[in-house]
Amino acid sequence: MWVYSDTSGVAPTIASWLVLGGSYRLTNLLPFFLLGALLLRRPPRGRTLWILLVIAALAYAVEPVAKRVFGVASYASGSYPDTFRDIALVLAVFVAVSWLSTTRGRVRAAAEFAFVPLRALGAVALSLYLLHVALLVWVAPGAVRPVENDYLGWMIIVPAVLLVGVVWHRLIGRGPVEWLIARATAFLRAPSPVRSS
């Protein structure tokens, strides 16, 4: 509770982003990135993918079961049932992509064609995320959710941002944030020169 004693609002805002907020907390998102990195190091195959799919189905069932048992109409973003649904979606997508990556022939060609925009968006994902946040702050500063449907705002924030990402990747390549991270990590990985005596 000491965080909320900061009257400037800085500490509560940072704490909300990291652990205390209701949605898109670092503690909700970081495990998914770490799980993805772990699974990519040694991609599971065969029976393990079926096990992940069963876990996804069970995790997805948590929210509707909890709603029925506890009589709750909906759960807030970032709640445990919502997080279980996120786990289910992450695992289901991982299994689907893993299966599609091992296909051959026409299915493989169709999958590769369908994933061209996703591959482009993945290459600029962090930059698009920051652009998305900046647009949200610009379009609706201080608003938690719009009072009515704003179709122009939706067009700017969803399809326009995706189009910018695909075009940027096609014309320029790596996004600016991804470029900065690559430079910083290359600098940190660079071996220190050995001094001869």
Coordinates of C-alpha atoms in Angstrom, one line a residue:
M1 CA 0.0 0.0 0.0
W2 CA 3.0 2.3 0.4
V3 CA 3.0 2.8 -3.4
Y4 CA -0.3 4.7 -3.2
S5 CA 1.1 7.1 -0.7
D6 CA 3.1 8.8 -3.5
T7 CA 1.0 11.9 -4.2
S8 CA 2.8 12.6 -7.5
G9 CA 1.2 9.6 -9.1
V10 CA 4.4 8.3 -10.5
A11 CA 4.9 5.3 -8.2
P12 CA 1.2 4.2 -8.5
T13 CA 1.4 4.4 -12.3
I14 CA 4.6 2.3 -12.5
A15 CA 3.2 -0.2 -10.0
S16 CA 0.0 -0.5 -12.0
W17 CA 2.0 -1.2 -15.2
L18 CA 4.2 -3.8 -13.4
V19 CA 2.0 -5.7 -11.0
L20 CA -1.0 -4.0 -9.6
G21 CA -3.0 -2.9 -12.7
G22 CA -6.1 -4.6 -14.1
S23 CA -4.8 -5.3 -17.6
Y24 CA -1.7 -5.8 -19.6
R25 CA 0.5 -6.0 -16.5
L26 CA 4.1 -7.0 -16.9
T27 CA 3.5 -9.9 -14.6
N28 CA 0.7 -11.1 -17.0
L29 CA 2.7 -10.6 -20.3
L30 CA 6.3 -11.5 -19.4
P31 CA 5.6 -15.2 -18.6
F32 CA 4.1 -15.6 -22.1
F33 CA 7.2 -14.1 -23.7
L34 CA 9.4 -16.3 -21.5
L35 CA 7.3 -19.4 -22.4
G36 CA 7.6 -18.6 -26.1
A37 CA 11.4 -18.2 -25.8
L38 CA 11.6 -21.5 -23.9
L39 CA 9.5 -23.4 -26.4
L40 CA 11.4 -21.9 -29.4
R41 CA 14.7 -23.2 -28.0
R42 CA 13.5 -26.8 -28.2
P43 CA 10.2 -26.8 -30.1
P44 CA 7.9 -29.6 -28.9
R45 CA 6.6 -32.1 -31.4
G46 CA 4.2 -35.0 -31.6
R47 CA 2.6 -36.0 -28.3
T48 CA 3.8 -32.9 -26.5
L49 CA 1.8 -30.7 -28.9
W50 CA -1.3 -32.8 -28.1
I51 CA -0.6 -32.3 -24.4
L52 CA -0.3 -28.5 -24.9
L53 CA -3.6 -28.5 -26.8
V54 CA -5.3 -30.4 -23.9
I55 CA -3.9 -27.9 -21.4
A56 CA -5.2 -25.1 -23.7
A57 CA -8.7 -26.5 -23.7
L58 CA -8.7 -27.0 -19.9
A59 CA -7.4 -23.4 -19.4
Y60 CA -10.0 -22.0 -21.7
A61 CA -12.7 -23.7 -19.7
V62 CA -11.8 -22.0 -16.5
E63 CA -13.5 -18.7 -17.2
P64 CA -17.0 -20.1 -18.3
V65 CA -16.9 -22.6 -15.4
A66 CA -16.0 -19.9 -12.9
K67 CA -18.8 -17.6 -14.3
R68 CA -21.3 -20.4 -13.8
V69 CA -20.1 -21.5 -10.4
F70 CA -19.7 -18.1 -8.9
G71 CA -22.5 -16.3 -10.8
V72 CA -20.2 -13.7 -12.2
A73 CA -21.3 -12.0 -15.5
S74 CA -17.8 -11.2 -16.6
Y75 CA -14.2 -11.1 -15.3
A76 CA -12.0 -8.1 -15.6
S77 CA -8.9 -8.1 -17.8
G78 CA -6.0 -9.3 -15.8
S79 CA -8.0 -11.4 -13.4
Y80 CA -7.1 -15.1 -12.9
P81 CA -9.9 -16.5 -15.2
D82 CA -8.9 -13.9 -17.9
T83 CA -5.3 -15.0 -17.5
F84 CA -6.3 -18.7 -17.9
R85 CA -8.0 -17.7 -21.2
D86 CA -4.9 -15.9 -22.3
I87 CA -2.8 -19.0 -21.5
A88 CA -5.3 -21.1 -23.6
L89 CA -5.1 -18.8 -26.6
V90 CA -1.3 -18.6 -26.4
L91 CA -0.9 -22.4 -26.3
A92 CA -3.5 -23.0 -29.0
V93 CA -1.8 -20.5 -31.4
F94 CA 1.6 -22.1 -30.6
V95 CA 0.3 -25.6 -31.4
A96 CA -1.4 -24.4 -34.6
V97 CA 1.8 -22.6 -35.8
S98 CA 3.9 -25.6 -34.8
W99 CA 1.7 -27.9 -36.9
L100 CA 1.6 -25.6 -39.8
S101 CA 5.4 -25.2 -39.8
T102 CA 5.8 -29.0 -40.3
T103 CA 3.3 -29.3 -43.2
R104 CA 4.3 -29.9 -46.8
G105 CA 3.0 -29.2 -50.3
R106 CA 0.0 -27.0 -50.9
V107 CA -0.8 -26.7 -47.2
R108 CA 2.7 -25.4 -46.6
A109 CA 2.5 -22.9 -49.5
A110 CA -0.9 -21.6 -48.4
A111 CA 0.3 -21.3 -44.8
E112 CA 3.4 -19.4 -45.9
F113 CA 1.3 -17.0 -48.0
A114 CA -1.1 -16.5 -45.1
F115 CA 1.7 -15.7 -42.7
V116 CA 3.5 -13.1 -44.8
P117 CA 1.7 -10.2 -43.1
L118 CA 2.1 -11.9 -39.7
R119 CA 5.8 -12.3 -40.3
A120 CA 6.1 -8.7 -41.2
L121 CA 4.1 -7.6 -38.1
G122 CA 6.2 -9.8 -35.9
A123 CA 9.4 -8.1 -37.1
V124 CA 8.1 -4.7 -36.0
A125 CA 5.8 -5.8 -33.1
L126 CA 7.5 -3.7 -30.3
S127 CA 7.5 -0.6 -32.5
L128 CA 3.8 -1.1 -33.4
Y129 CA 3.0 -1.6 -29.8
L130 CA 4.5 1.7 -28.8
L131 CA 2.8 3.4 -31.8
H132 CA -0.5 1.9 -30.7
V133 CA -0.1 3.2 -27.1
A134 CA 0.9 6.7 -28.5
L135 CA -2.2 6.7 -30.7
L136 CA -4.5 5.7 -27.9
V137 CA -3.1 8.5 -25.7
W138 CA -3.5 10.9 -28.6
V139 CA -7.0 9.8 -29.7
A140 CA -8.5 9.5 -26.2
P141 CA -6.2 11.1 -23.6
G142 CA -7.3 10.1 -20.1
A143 CA -10.3 8.1 -21.4
V144 CA -10.7 4.6 -20.0
R145 CA -13.1 3.5 -22.7
P146 CA -15.0 5.4 -25.3
V147 CA -18.6 6.4 -24.5
E148 CA -19.8 5.4 -28.0
N149 CA -18.4 3.5 -31.0
D150 CA -15.8 5.6 -32.7
Y151 CA -15.3 3.9 -36.1
L152 CA -12.7 6.3 -37.3
G153 CA -10.6 5.8 -34.2
W154 CA -10.9 2.1 -34.6
M155 CA -9.8 2.3 -38.2
I156 CA -6.7 4.3 -37.1
I157 CA -5.8 2.1 -34.2
V158 CA -6.4 -1.3 -35.7
P159 CA -6.2 -1.7 -39.5
A160 CA -4.2 1.4 -40.2
V161 CA -1.5 0.4 -37.6
L162 CA -1.3 -3.1 -39.1
L163 CA -1.0 -1.6 -42.6
V164 CA 1.8 0.7 -41.4
G165 CA 3.6 -2.3 -39.9
V166 CA 3.4 -4.4 -43.1
V167 CA 4.5 -1.4 -45.3
W168 CA 7.3 -0.4 -42.9
H169 CA 8.7 -4.0 -42.9
R170 CA 8.4 -4.3 -46.7
L171 CA 10.1 -0.9 -47.4
I172 CA 12.5 -0.4 -44.5
G173 CA 12.8 -3.8 -42.6
R174 CA 13.3 -3.8 -38.9
G175 CA 11.3 -1.5 -36.7
P176 CA 13.0 1.4 -34.8
V177 CA 12.5 -0.2 -31.4
E178 CA 13.7 -3.6 -32.7
W179 CA 16.8 -1.9 -34.2
L180 CA 17.6 -0.1 -30.9
I181 CA 17.2 -3.4 -29.0
A182 CA 19.4 -5.2 -31.5
R183 CA 22.1 -2.5 -31.2
A184 CA 22.0 -2.5 -27.4
T185 CA 22.1 -6.3 -27.1
A186 CA 24.9 -6.5 -29.7
F187 CA 26.9 -4.0 -27.6
L188 CA 26.3 -5.9 -24.4
R189 CA 27.3 -9.2 -26.1
A190 CA 30.5 -7.8 -27.6
P191 CA 33.5 -9.5 -26.0
S192 CA 35.8 -7.3 -24.1
P193 CA 39.2 -6.9 -25.7
V194 CA 41.9 -9.1 -24.2
R195 CA 44.9 -7.0 -23.1
S196 CA 48.3 -8.5 -23.7
S197 CA 50.9 -7.9 -21.1

